[in-house]
Amino acid sequence: MAVCGFCRSTLVRHDADLENLGKMAELAEDRSPFKLRFRGKYRTVGFELIGRLQLKYEHGYWNEWYARFDDGRLGWVSEGSGLCYVTFEQTIKTLLPELTAFKPGMTAKLGGNAYTVSNIELAHCVAAEGELPFQATPGYEAPAVDLRSETGFASLDYSESPPKVYLGHVATLDELIDPAAPTDTPKPTRTQARAFKCSSCGAPLSASGPDIRAVGCGHCGAVVDPKDANLAIISKSHPFTYQPKLAMGAQGRLRGRRYTVIGYLRRSTRIDGLSYYWDEYLLHSTEVGYVWLTESDGHWNLAKPVTRQPALKPGAQPIARFLDRDYKHFQRCQAEVIQVLGEFTWKVRVGETSSVDDYISPPYLLSAEWTKQELSWTMSEYLPVAEVAAAFKPARPLPEPVGIAPNQPAPSSGSGRYWAGFAGFAALALLLQFVFVTRAWEKPVWQGQLDLPLGEAKANLTTPPIRIEGERNLVIKQDANLDNRWLYSDISLVNSKTGETFRLGREVSYYHGSDSDGSWSEGSSDDEALISDVPAGDYVLEVEVETEPGKPELSNRIQLVRDVPIWSNFWMLLLLLLVAPLLAWFRSHSFESQRWAQSDYASGQADDD
């Protein structure tokens, strides 16, 4: 089938004959980035758009473009939810059930592969242009089921029996742009804004493009259908009392793209009897289409639809796996639209509800939103409030964030380069300290022996002057032949010139025996005592010992040693080096505890993180 671009006549070819079926309906203008004869590239293969079906569903329009690929294949490029879907008709052995058997979120097998149902629509054709592989008349029903997998996309066309199956992949507009395409590739046309009055209160409203399906009035809270001749009211709420932080029509550059704020939703949910609110701004870019900017308690996120179906791992706390990253389930809630302002490409209604599951892996958040007809996934990235303010330059300063957002990054305790540098410094410091300690050679300065004769309880010893060169660390070692006995030593190291005295009291004991449990022993017969930072000079060592009277002869070998390794410095350095990582861990742990306190896993989750 072909539709003449000049007179809109519809021609159908039956072998060599051509049949003129009359005029095709005019296409509804939209802001599609594609036009007939558009040339793009899918992966490594170029393609050209040669035909279009325009379909209408309950909330708006979408386009199905017929494409001729340079490798000889014929396929489809469709648009929806800010993404593009490239598919090719396939024959599979799977017996497909009735359309009514499908529900959003259910798993279905196609050709041995698992898919998740993402969308069910009862659409119908409103217009067509260019060349198409079948006869398409305005009004023909086109019920369809869309399915997603981790790597692919499928669409089931129930307009025929048996249903047709189209398999392919999801792509962004950027991925389909061919930089080498001819410069005369048709560009999207700019449309003039249409002005009209609110059919509820008479306030002036406008629709910036023909694809706008709902406009929210900021005066009375009504949502108007600009496509309806009588400007039918889609829904109505109480008068608009809450003013958005970003003005409708505000423009700004965010993450390298230029956006215009065209719509605003205020949504709410109730948890444990309390209401919580957040704002969603619909942004439009001529480069990438539509995205969302969300705000809650001063925390901002840029949200975009995802090109792949995340893999879900069930459990007490489900996990979503997406692009080699795990996202932990944070919460589930029922979201309700309570205010609408500005323009939307679907018939949004005040009172609309949907179930939302949030999965987090800061600074990213994956959201699955469920309705009776659709399951959609979006990826949000946390934005600093300063970045949003710099992009859109609001008339009033944006409020600072309150509390902790689900996907807010933990406060930085230093960059990766900082911690790498710190680890290198710590390793070097510990290595040097270890070398200094282990290379400190013990050098005896004096050694002798103090004997206690049989039965004696006390004895003393005074050494001749001992020369200490330079400031030194000294250790006084004792080794006595104790046998079920104790020995107490009163030790003094006295500077012969200044009288400065280092005094120590040391007790050594060693006992052993046996009982019903076997042999036992406690204590030790040797001892070491450290005297650090002893100034240079001549010293006298005075030792007085005392033990139990009436015991056998006792010998106590005494040794004065210099340059003794002091491991306390090593352990002290290690402890000091651990302060920064411990503080960073404590700060992060406290932050995560506060984050998860707001989740469905408030009890115990913070400890796990």
Coordinates of C-alpha atoms in Angstrom, one line a residue:
M1 CA 0.0 0.0 0.0
A2 CA 1.1 3.6 -0.7
V3 CA -0.3 7.0 0.2
C4 CA 0.3 9.9 -2.1
G5 CA 1.9 12.7 -0.3
F6 CA 0.2 15.3 -2.4
C7 CA -3.4 14.3 -2.9
R8 CA -3.6 11.7 0.0
S9 CA -4.9 9.0 -2.4
T10 CA -4.5 5.5 -1.1
L11 CA -3.2 3.0 -3.7
V12 CA -3.1 -0.8 -3.0
R13 CA -1.2 -3.1 -5.3
H14 CA -2.6 -6.6 -6.0
D15 CA 0.1 -8.2 -8.1
A16 CA 0.3 -5.9 -11.1
D17 CA -3.0 -4.1 -10.6
L18 CA -3.4 -0.9 -8.6
E19 CA -6.6 -0.1 -6.7
N20 CA -7.4 3.4 -5.6
L21 CA -9.3 3.3 -2.3
G22 CA -9.9 7.0 -2.0
K23 CA -8.5 9.6 0.3
M24 CA -6.5 8.8 3.4
A25 CA -7.1 10.9 6.5
E26 CA -4.7 13.7 7.3
L27 CA -1.9 12.9 9.7
A28 CA -2.2 14.7 13.0
E29 CA 0.8 16.9 13.4
D30 CA 3.3 16.0 16.1
R31 CA 6.8 16.7 17.3
S32 CA 8.2 13.4 16.0
P33 CA 11.9 13.6 15.3
F34 CA 11.3 11.4 12.2
K35 CA 10.0 12.2 8.8
L36 CA 9.6 10.2 5.6
R37 CA 13.0 9.6 3.9
F38 CA 14.8 10.1 7.2
R39 CA 18.0 8.1 7.1
G40 CA 19.4 6.6 10.3
K41 CA 21.6 3.8 11.5
Y42 CA 20.6 0.8 13.6
R43 CA 23.7 -0.6 15.2
T44 CA 25.9 -0.9 12.0
V45 CA 23.2 -1.0 9.4
G46 CA 21.7 2.1 7.8
F47 CA 18.0 2.5 7.2
E48 CA 15.5 4.8 5.5
L49 CA 11.9 5.5 6.7
I50 CA 9.5 4.8 3.8
G51 CA 6.1 4.8 5.5
R52 CA 4.2 5.6 8.6
L53 CA 1.2 4.5 10.5
Q54 CA -0.2 6.9 13.0
L55 CA -2.1 5.1 15.8
K56 CA -4.4 6.6 18.5
Y57 CA -5.0 5.1 21.9
E58 CA -6.8 6.3 25.0
H59 CA -4.2 8.9 26.1
G60 CA -2.7 10.1 22.8
Y61 CA -0.9 9.1 19.6
W62 CA 2.2 7.2 18.6
N63 CA 3.9 6.5 15.3
E64 CA 5.0 3.3 13.6
W65 CA 7.5 3.9 10.9
Y66 CA 8.1 1.4 8.1
A67 CA 11.8 1.2 7.4
R68 CA 14.0 -0.3 4.6
F69 CA 17.4 -1.4 5.9
D70 CA 20.5 -1.4 3.8
D71 CA 21.0 -5.1 4.3
G72 CA 17.7 -5.8 2.6
R73 CA 15.5 -6.3 5.6
L74 CA 12.2 -4.5 6.1
G75 CA 11.3 -3.5 9.7
W76 CA 9.6 -1.0 11.9
V77 CA 10.8 1.9 14.0
S78 CA 8.2 3.1 16.6
E79 CA 8.3 5.8 19.2
G80 CA 7.0 5.8 22.7
S81 CA 7.8 6.9 26.3
G82 CA 10.8 8.8 25.0
L83 CA 12.4 5.7 23.4
C84 CA 12.5 4.1 20.0
Y85 CA 11.7 0.5 19.2
V86 CA 13.3 -1.3 16.2
T87 CA 11.5 -4.6 15.3
F88 CA 11.3 -7.1 12.6
E89 CA 8.5 -9.6 11.9
Q90 CA 9.4 -13.1 13.0
T91 CA 7.8 -16.5 12.9
I92 CA 7.9 -18.4 16.2
K93 CA 6.6 -21.8 17.3
T94 CA 5.0 -20.4 20.5
L95 CA 1.2 -20.7 20.5
L96 CA 0.0 -17.2 21.7
P97 CA -2.9 -16.9 24.1
E98 CA -5.8 -14.5 23.7
L99 CA -5.2 -10.8 24.3
T100 CA -7.2 -10.9 27.5
A101 CA -4.7 -13.4 29.0
F102 CA -2.0 -10.8 29.3
K103 CA -1.4 -8.6 32.3
P104 CA 1.3 -6.0 32.9
G105 CA 4.2 -7.5 34.8
M106 CA 3.5 -11.1 33.9
T107 CA 6.2 -13.3 32.3
A108 CA 5.6 -14.7 28.9
K109 CA 7.7 -17.1 26.7
L110 CA 8.4 -16.3 23.1
G111 CA 10.5 -18.6 21.1
G112 CA 12.0 -20.0 24.3
N113 CA 13.0 -16.6 25.7
A114 CA 11.4 -15.0 28.7
Y115 CA 9.8 -11.6 28.4
T116 CA 7.8 -9.3 30.8
V117 CA 4.6 -7.7 29.6
S118 CA 5.1 -4.0 29.7
N119 CA 2.1 -2.5 27.8
I120 CA -1.4 -3.5 26.5
E121 CA -3.1 -1.1 24.2
L122 CA -6.4 -1.2 22.2
A123 CA -5.3 1.3 19.6
H124 CA -6.7 2.1 16.1
C125 CA -5.2 3.6 13.0
V126 CA -6.0 7.3 12.3
A127 CA -3.8 8.0 9.3
A128 CA -0.9 6.7 7.2
E129 CA 1.6 8.0 4.7
G130 CA 4.3 6.5 2.3
E131 CA 4.7 2.8 1.6
L132 CA 3.3 0.1 3.9
P133 CA 3.4 -3.7 3.6
F134 CA -0.4 -4.1 4.1
Q135 CA -3.6 -2.2 3.6
A136 CA -4.3 0.3 6.5
T137 CA -7.6 2.1 6.5
P138 CA -8.4 4.8 9.1
G139 CA -10.2 3.3 12.0
Y140 CA -8.9 -0.2 11.8
E141 CA -8.4 -1.8 15.2
A142 CA -4.8 -2.5 16.2
P143 CA -4.7 -4.2 19.6
A144 CA -1.2 -4.9 20.7
V145 CA 0.9 -6.3 23.5
D146 CA 4.5 -5.0 24.2
L147 CA 7.0 -7.1 26.1
R148 CA 10.5 -6.4 27.3
S149 CA 13.4 -8.6 28.3
E150 CA 16.9 -7.9 29.6
T151 CA 18.2 -7.6 26.1
G152 CA 15.3 -7.3 23.7
F153 CA 11.8 -6.1 22.9
A154 CA 8.7 -7.8 21.4
S155 CA 5.4 -6.6 20.1
L156 CA 2.4 -8.8 19.4
D157 CA 0.0 -7.4 16.8
Y158 CA -3.5 -8.8 17.5
S159 CA -5.2 -7.1 14.5
E160 CA -4.9 -10.4 12.7
S161 CA -5.4 -14.0 13.6
P162 CA -3.0 -15.6 14.4
P163 CA -1.2 -12.5 15.9
K164 CA 1.9 -11.3 14.2
V165 CA 5.1 -11.3 16.2
Y166 CA 7.8 -8.5 15.9
L167 CA 11.1 -8.9 17.7
G168 CA 13.9 -6.4 18.2
H169 CA 15.5 -4.0 20.6
V170 CA 14.9 -0.7 22.3
A171 CA 17.1 2.3 21.4
T172 CA 17.5 6.0 22.2
L173 CA 17.1 8.6 19.5
D174 CA 20.8 9.3 19.7
E175 CA 21.6 5.7 18.9
L176 CA 19.5 5.9 15.6
I177 CA 21.0 9.2 14.4
D178 CA 23.5 8.6 11.6
P179 CA 26.1 11.4 11.6
A180 CA 26.9 10.5 8.0
A181 CA 23.4 10.9 6.8
P182 CA 22.8 13.5 4.0
T183 CA 22.4 17.0 5.3
D184 CA 19.0 17.4 3.5
T185 CA 17.5 14.8 5.8
P186 CA 14.1 16.2 6.7
K187 CA 14.0 17.9 10.1
P188 CA 11.1 18.1 12.5
T189 CA 9.0 21.0 11.8
R190 CA 8.4 23.7 14.4
T191 CA 4.7 24.3 15.1
Q192 CA 3.1 27.4 16.4
A193 CA 1.5 27.4 19.9
R194 CA -2.2 27.4 19.9
A195 CA -3.9 29.7 22.4
F196 CA -7.4 29.1 23.9
K197 CA -9.3 29.7 27.1
C198 CA -9.9 27.3 29.9
S199 CA -13.4 25.9 29.5
S200 CA -13.8 25.9 33.3
C201 CA -12.7 29.4 34.4
G202 CA -11.8 31.3 31.1
A203 CA -8.1 31.7 32.0
P204 CA -5.8 31.9 29.0
L205 CA -4.1 28.6 28.1
S206 CA -2.0 27.3 25.2
A207 CA -0.7 24.1 23.6
S208 CA 2.8 24.4 22.2
G209 CA 2.4 21.5 19.8
P210 CA -0.2 19.3 18.1
D211 CA 0.9 16.3 20.2
I212 CA -0.3 17.9 23.4
R213 CA -3.2 15.9 24.7
A214 CA -3.9 17.7 28.1
V215 CA -3.3 21.1 29.5
G216 CA -3.6 21.9 33.2
C217 CA -5.0 25.2 34.3
G218 CA -3.1 26.9 37.0
H219 CA -6.1 29.0 38.1
C220 CA -8.9 26.6 38.7
G221 CA -7.1 23.2 38.6
A222 CA -9.0 21.9 35.6
V223 CA -7.3 19.7 33.0
V224 CA -8.5 20.5 29.5
D225 CA -8.3 18.4 26.3
P226 CA -7.0 20.8 23.6
K227 CA -7.8 18.4 20.8
D228 CA -11.5 18.4 21.6
A229 CA -13.6 20.9 19.7
N230 CA -15.4 21.9 22.8
L231 CA -12.3 21.8 25.0
A232 CA -13.7 19.0 27.2
I233 CA -12.6 19.0 30.8
I234 CA -10.6 15.8 31.5
S235 CA -10.6 16.2 35.2
K236 CA -10.8 18.9 37.8
S237 CA -9.2 19.5 41.3
H238 CA -9.4 22.2 43.9
P239 CA -8.0 25.6 42.8
F240 CA -4.2 25.6 42.3
T241 CA -2.6 26.7 45.5
Y242 CA 0.8 25.2 45.3
Q243 CA 3.2 27.1 43.0
P244 CA 5.9 25.0 41.2
K245 CA 9.5 25.8 41.9
L246 CA 10.2 25.9 38.1
A247 CA 8.1 28.1 35.9
M248 CA 6.3 26.7 32.9
G249 CA 8.3 27.6 29.7
A250 CA 11.6 27.9 31.6
Q251 CA 14.5 26.8 29.5
G252 CA 17.9 25.5 30.6
R253 CA 20.8 23.3 29.7
L254 CA 21.0 20.2 31.9
R255 CA 23.6 17.4 31.5
G256 CA 24.6 18.8 28.0
R257 CA 21.0 19.0 26.7
R258 CA 18.7 22.0 26.3
Y259 CA 15.3 21.5 27.9
T260 CA 12.0 23.4 28.2
V261 CA 9.7 22.9 31.2
I262 CA 6.3 22.2 29.6
G263 CA 4.3 20.4 32.3
Y264 CA 4.1 19.9 36.1
L265 CA 2.5 17.2 38.2
R266 CA 2.1 17.1 42.0
R267 CA 1.7 13.6 43.3
S268 CA 1.1 12.2 46.8
T269 CA 1.1 8.9 48.6
R270 CA -0.1 7.8 52.1
I271 CA 2.1 5.8 54.4
D272 CA 1.1 4.8 57.9
G273 CA -1.7 7.4 57.8
L274 CA 0.7 10.3 56.7
S275 CA 0.7 12.0 53.3
Y276 CA 3.9 12.6 51.4
Y277 CA 4.2 14.8 48.3
W278 CA 6.6 15.2 45.5
D279 CA 6.7 17.2 42.2
E280 CA 7.4 16.0 38.6
Y281 CA 8.3 18.4 35.8
L282 CA 7.9 17.2 32.2
L283 CA 10.8 18.5 30.1
H284 CA 11.0 18.5 26.3
S285 CA 14.2 18.6 24.2
T286 CA 14.3 18.7 20.4
E287 CA 17.4 16.5 20.7
V288 CA 16.1 13.6 22.9
G289 CA 12.4 14.2 23.3
Y290 CA 10.7 14.0 26.7
V291 CA 12.3 13.4 30.2
W292 CA 11.2 14.1 33.8
L293 CA 12.7 16.3 36.5
T294 CA 11.5 15.3 39.9
E295 CA 11.8 17.0 43.3
S296 CA 11.0 15.9 46.8
D297 CA 12.0 17.8 50.0
G298 CA 14.6 19.7 48.0
H299 CA 16.1 16.6 46.4
W300 CA 16.2 16.6 42.6
N301 CA 16.4 13.7 40.0
L302 CA 16.6 13.6 36.2
A303 CA 14.5 10.6 35.1
K304 CA 14.5 8.9 31.7
P305 CA 12.9 5.7 30.4
V306 CA 15.2 2.7 30.2
T307 CA 16.1 0.7 27.1
R308 CA 16.2 -2.7 28.8
Q309 CA 14.0 -4.7 31.1
P310 CA 15.7 -5.0 34.5
A311 CA 16.1 -8.5 35.9
L312 CA 14.3 -9.1 39.2
K313 CA 15.6 -11.3 41.9
P314 CA 12.8 -12.1 44.4
G315 CA 13.4 -12.4 48.1
A316 CA 12.7 -10.7 51.4
Q317 CA 14.2 -7.6 49.8
P318 CA 14.0 -7.9 46.0
I319 CA 16.9 -6.8 43.9
A320 CA 16.7 -5.4 40.3
R321 CA 19.7 -6.1 38.1
F322 CA 20.3 -3.5 35.4
L323 CA 23.4 -2.8 33.3
D324 CA 25.7 -4.9 35.6
R325 CA 24.5 -3.0 38.7
D326 CA 22.3 -4.3 41.6
Y327 CA 19.5 -2.1 42.9
K328 CA 18.0 -2.9 46.3
H329 CA 14.2 -2.5 46.7
F330 CA 13.6 0.6 48.8
Q331 CA 9.8 1.0 49.0
R332 CA 6.5 0.4 47.3
C333 CA 3.7 3.0 47.3
Q334 CA 0.4 4.1 45.7
A335 CA 1.0 7.4 43.9
E336 CA -1.9 9.7 43.1
V337 CA -1.9 12.8 40.8
I338 CA -3.4 15.7 42.8
Q339 CA -2.5 18.7 40.7
V340 CA -1.8 19.3 37.0
L341 CA -0.3 22.3 35.4
G342 CA 0.9 22.9 31.8
E343 CA 1.1 20.6 28.8
F344 CA 1.2 16.8 28.5
T345 CA 1.3 14.4 25.6
W346 CA -1.3 12.1 27.1
K347 CA -4.6 12.6 28.8
V348 CA -3.4 12.9 32.4
R349 CA -6.1 13.1 35.0
V350 CA -6.3 14.4 38.6
G351 CA -6.9 11.3 40.7
E352 CA -4.9 8.9 38.5
T353 CA -3.2 6.3 40.6
S354 CA -0.4 3.8 40.0
S355 CA 1.7 1.5 42.0
V356 CA 5.4 2.4 42.2
D357 CA 8.4 0.2 43.2
D358 CA 11.7 2.0 43.8
Y359 CA 15.0 0.3 43.7
I360 CA 18.2 2.2 44.6
S361 CA 21.9 2.1 43.9
P362 CA 23.0 5.7 44.7
P363 CA 23.2 8.0 42.9
Y364 CA 20.7 6.0 40.7
L365 CA 17.1 5.0 41.3
L366 CA 15.1 2.5 39.2
S367 CA 11.3 2.9 39.4
A368 CA 8.7 0.5 38.1
E369 CA 5.3 2.1 37.7
W370 CA 2.3 -0.1 37.3
T371 CA -1.2 0.6 36.0
K372 CA -3.9 -1.8 34.7
Q373 CA -2.5 -1.5 31.2
E374 CA 1.2 -0.6 31.5
L375 CA 4.4 -1.4 33.3
S376 CA 7.1 1.2 32.7
W377 CA 10.6 1.5 34.1
T378 CA 12.5 4.8 34.5
M379 CA 16.1 5.5 35.6
S380 CA 16.7 8.5 37.8
E381 CA 20.0 10.2 38.6
Y382 CA 20.4 12.4 41.7
L383 CA 21.1 16.0 40.8
P384 CA 22.6 18.6 43.2
V385 CA 20.2 21.5 43.8
A386 CA 22.8 23.9 42.6
E387 CA 22.9 22.2 39.2
V388 CA 19.2 22.6 38.8
A389 CA 19.2 26.2 39.9
A390 CA 22.1 27.0 37.5
A391 CA 20.3 25.3 34.6
F392 CA 16.8 27.0 34.9
K393 CA 17.6 30.1 37.0
P394 CA 14.3 30.2 38.9
A395 CA 12.9 33.5 40.1
R396 CA 13.2 32.4 43.7
P397 CA 16.1 30.4 45.3
L398 CA 15.5 26.7 45.4
P399 CA 15.2 25.4 49.0
E400 CA 18.0 23.3 50.4
P401 CA 17.4 19.6 50.7
V402 CA 15.8 18.3 53.8
G403 CA 16.7 14.8 55.1
I404 CA 18.2 12.1 53.0
A405 CA 16.8 11.0 49.6
P406 CA 16.6 7.3 48.7
N407 CA 19.3 7.6 46.0
Q408 CA 21.3 10.5 47.5
P409 CA 25.0 9.8 47.3
A410 CA 26.7 9.5 50.7
P411 CA 28.8 12.5 51.7
S412 CA 32.2 12.2 50.0
S413 CA 35.0 11.4 52.4
G414 CA 37.5 12.0 49.6
S415 CA 37.7 11.0 46.0
G416 CA 39.0 7.6 44.8
R417 CA 42.4 9.3 44.1
Y418 CA 42.4 10.7 47.6
W419 CA 41.9 7.3 49.2
A420 CA 44.4 5.7 46.8
G421 CA 47.0 8.3 47.9
F422 CA 46.1 7.8 51.5
A423 CA 46.5 4.0 51.2
G424 CA 49.9 4.5 49.6
F425 CA 51.1 6.9 52.3
A426 CA 49.8 4.6 55.0
A427 CA 51.6 1.6 53.5
L428 CA 54.8 3.5 53.2
A429 CA 54.6 4.9 56.7
L430 CA 54.0 1.5 58.2
L431 CA 56.8 -0.1 56.1
L432 CA 59.3 2.6 57.2
Q433 CA 58.2 2.2 60.9
F434 CA 58.5 -1.6 60.6
V435 CA 62.0 -1.3 59.1
F436 CA 63.1 1.1 61.9
V437 CA 61.8 -1.2 64.5
T438 CA 63.2 -4.4 63.2
R439 CA 66.6 -2.8 62.4
A440 CA 67.1 -1.6 66.0
W441 CA 69.8 -4.1 67.2
E442 CA 69.8 -4.9 70.9
K443 CA 73.3 -4.1 72.4
P444 CA 74.1 -5.3 76.0
V445 CA 75.5 -2.4 78.2
W446 CA 75.9 -4.4 81.4
Q447 CA 75.1 -7.9 82.7
G448 CA 75.5 -9.6 86.0
Q449 CA 73.9 -11.9 88.6
L450 CA 72.3 -11.4 92.0
D451 CA 72.2 -14.5 94.2
L452 CA 70.1 -15.2 97.3
P453 CA 71.7 -17.9 99.5
L454 CA 69.6 -20.7 100.9
G455 CA 66.9 -19.4 103.2
E456 CA 67.7 -15.7 102.6
A457 CA 64.8 -13.4 101.7
K458 CA 66.6 -10.2 100.6
A459 CA 69.7 -9.2 98.7
N460 CA 71.0 -6.1 96.8
L461 CA 73.4 -5.1 94.1
T462 CA 75.1 -1.9 93.0
T463 CA 76.9 -1.8 89.7
P464 CA 80.0 0.3 88.8
P465 CA 79.3 3.4 86.6
I466 CA 77.8 2.4 83.2
R467 CA 78.4 4.8 80.3
I468 CA 75.3 5.5 78.1
E469 CA 76.2 7.1 74.8
G470 CA 73.5 9.4 73.3
E471 CA 69.8 9.3 74.2
R472 CA 68.8 5.7 74.3
N473 CA 65.9 3.3 75.0
L474 CA 67.0 0.8 77.7
V475 CA 65.5 -2.5 78.8
I476 CA 66.3 -4.2 82.1
K477 CA 66.0 -7.9 81.7
Q478 CA 65.7 -10.4 84.6
D479 CA 65.8 -14.2 84.5
A480 CA 65.5 -16.1 87.8
N481 CA 65.3 -19.8 88.4
L482 CA 61.9 -19.6 90.1
D483 CA 60.1 -22.8 91.1
N484 CA 56.7 -22.2 92.7
R485 CA 58.1 -19.0 94.0
W486 CA 57.9 -15.2 93.5
L487 CA 60.6 -12.5 93.4
Y488 CA 60.1 -8.7 93.7
S489 CA 62.8 -6.3 92.4
D490 CA 63.2 -2.6 93.3
I491 CA 65.3 -1.2 90.5
S492 CA 66.9 2.3 90.2
L493 CA 69.0 3.7 87.4
V494 CA 70.8 6.7 88.8
N495 CA 72.7 9.4 86.9
S496 CA 76.0 9.7 88.7
K497 CA 76.4 13.4 87.9
T498 CA 72.9 14.8 88.0
G499 CA 71.2 12.4 90.4
E500 CA 68.4 11.9 88.0
T501 CA 66.8 8.5 88.9
F502 CA 64.6 6.1 86.9
R503 CA 62.9 3.8 89.4
L504 CA 61.0 0.6 88.6
G505 CA 59.3 -2.0 90.8
R506 CA 58.9 -5.4 89.1
E507 CA 57.4 -8.7 90.4
V508 CA 58.2 -12.1 88.8
S509 CA 56.5 -15.3 89.8
Y510 CA 56.2 -18.8 88.4
Y511 CA 54.0 -21.6 89.8
H512 CA 53.2 -25.1 88.4
G513 CA 51.6 -28.3 89.5
S514 CA 48.9 -30.8 88.7
D515 CA 45.4 -31.7 89.7
S516 CA 42.4 -33.7 88.6
D517 CA 42.4 -31.7 85.3
G518 CA 46.1 -32.4 84.6
S519 CA 49.2 -30.3 84.7
W520 CA 49.0 -26.5 85.0
S521 CA 51.4 -23.6 85.2
E522 CA 51.1 -19.8 85.5
G523 CA 53.4 -16.8 85.4
S524 CA 56.9 -16.7 84.1
S525 CA 60.5 -16.7 85.5
D526 CA 61.7 -13.8 83.3
D527 CA 60.8 -10.2 82.9
E528 CA 61.6 -7.1 80.8
A529 CA 61.1 -3.5 81.8
L530 CA 61.5 -0.6 79.3
I531 CA 63.0 2.8 80.2
S532 CA 62.7 5.1 77.2
D533 CA 64.6 8.3 76.2
V534 CA 67.5 7.9 78.8
P535 CA 69.9 10.9 78.3
A536 CA 73.6 10.2 77.8
G537 CA 75.8 10.0 80.9
D538 CA 77.3 7.7 83.5
Y539 CA 74.7 5.7 85.5
V540 CA 74.7 3.3 88.4
L541 CA 72.2 0.4 88.5
E542 CA 70.9 -0.4 92.0
V543 CA 68.8 -3.5 92.5
E544 CA 67.2 -4.7 95.7
V545 CA 65.3 -8.1 95.6
E546 CA 63.0 -9.8 98.0
T547 CA 61.5 -13.3 98.1
E548 CA 59.9 -15.8 100.4
P549 CA 62.2 -16.8 103.3
G550 CA 63.2 -20.3 103.9
K551 CA 63.5 -21.3 100.3
P552 CA 66.3 -22.9 98.3
E553 CA 69.1 -20.8 96.8
L554 CA 68.0 -18.4 94.0
S555 CA 69.9 -16.8 91.2
N556 CA 68.6 -13.8 89.3
R557 CA 70.5 -12.9 86.1
I558 CA 70.2 -9.2 85.2
Q559 CA 71.0 -7.5 81.9
L560 CA 70.9 -3.9 80.8
V561 CA 70.3 -3.6 77.0
R562 CA 70.2 -0.5 74.8
D563 CA 68.6 0.2 71.3
V564 CA 65.6 -2.0 72.0
P565 CA 62.8 -2.1 69.3
I566 CA 59.7 -0.2 70.6
W567 CA 56.7 -1.7 68.9
S568 CA 54.3 0.7 70.7
N569 CA 55.3 3.3 68.1
F570 CA 54.3 1.0 65.3
W571 CA 50.9 0.2 66.8
M572 CA 50.3 3.8 67.7
L573 CA 51.0 4.8 64.1
L574 CA 48.7 2.1 62.8
L575 CA 46.0 3.3 65.2
L576 CA 46.4 6.9 64.0
L577 CA 46.2 5.8 60.4
L578 CA 43.0 4.0 61.1
V579 CA 41.3 7.1 62.4
A580 CA 40.4 8.6 59.0
P581 CA 38.9 5.4 57.5
L582 CA 37.0 4.7 60.8
L583 CA 35.6 8.2 60.8
A584 CA 34.6 7.8 57.1
W585 CA 33.0 4.5 57.8
F586 CA 31.1 5.8 60.8
R587 CA 29.9 8.8 58.8
S588 CA 28.8 6.5 55.9
H589 CA 27.1 4.0 58.3
S590 CA 25.2 6.8 60.0
F591 CA 24.1 8.2 56.7
E592 CA 22.9 4.8 55.4
S593 CA 21.0 4.2 58.7
Q594 CA 19.1 7.5 58.2
R595 CA 18.5 6.6 54.5
W596 CA 17.0 3.2 55.2
A597 CA 15.0 4.5 58.1
Q598 CA 12.6 5.9 55.5
S599 CA 12.2 2.7 53.5
D600 CA 10.1 -0.4 53.8
Y601 CA 13.1 -2.1 55.5
A602 CA 13.6 0.4 58.4
S603 CA 14.3 -2.3 60.9
G604 CA 17.7 -3.9 60.5
Q605 CA 18.5 -2.7 57.0
A606 CA 20.8 0.1 58.2
D607 CA 22.9 -2.5 60.0
D608 CA 23.3 -4.6 56.9
D609 CA 24.5 -1.6 54.9

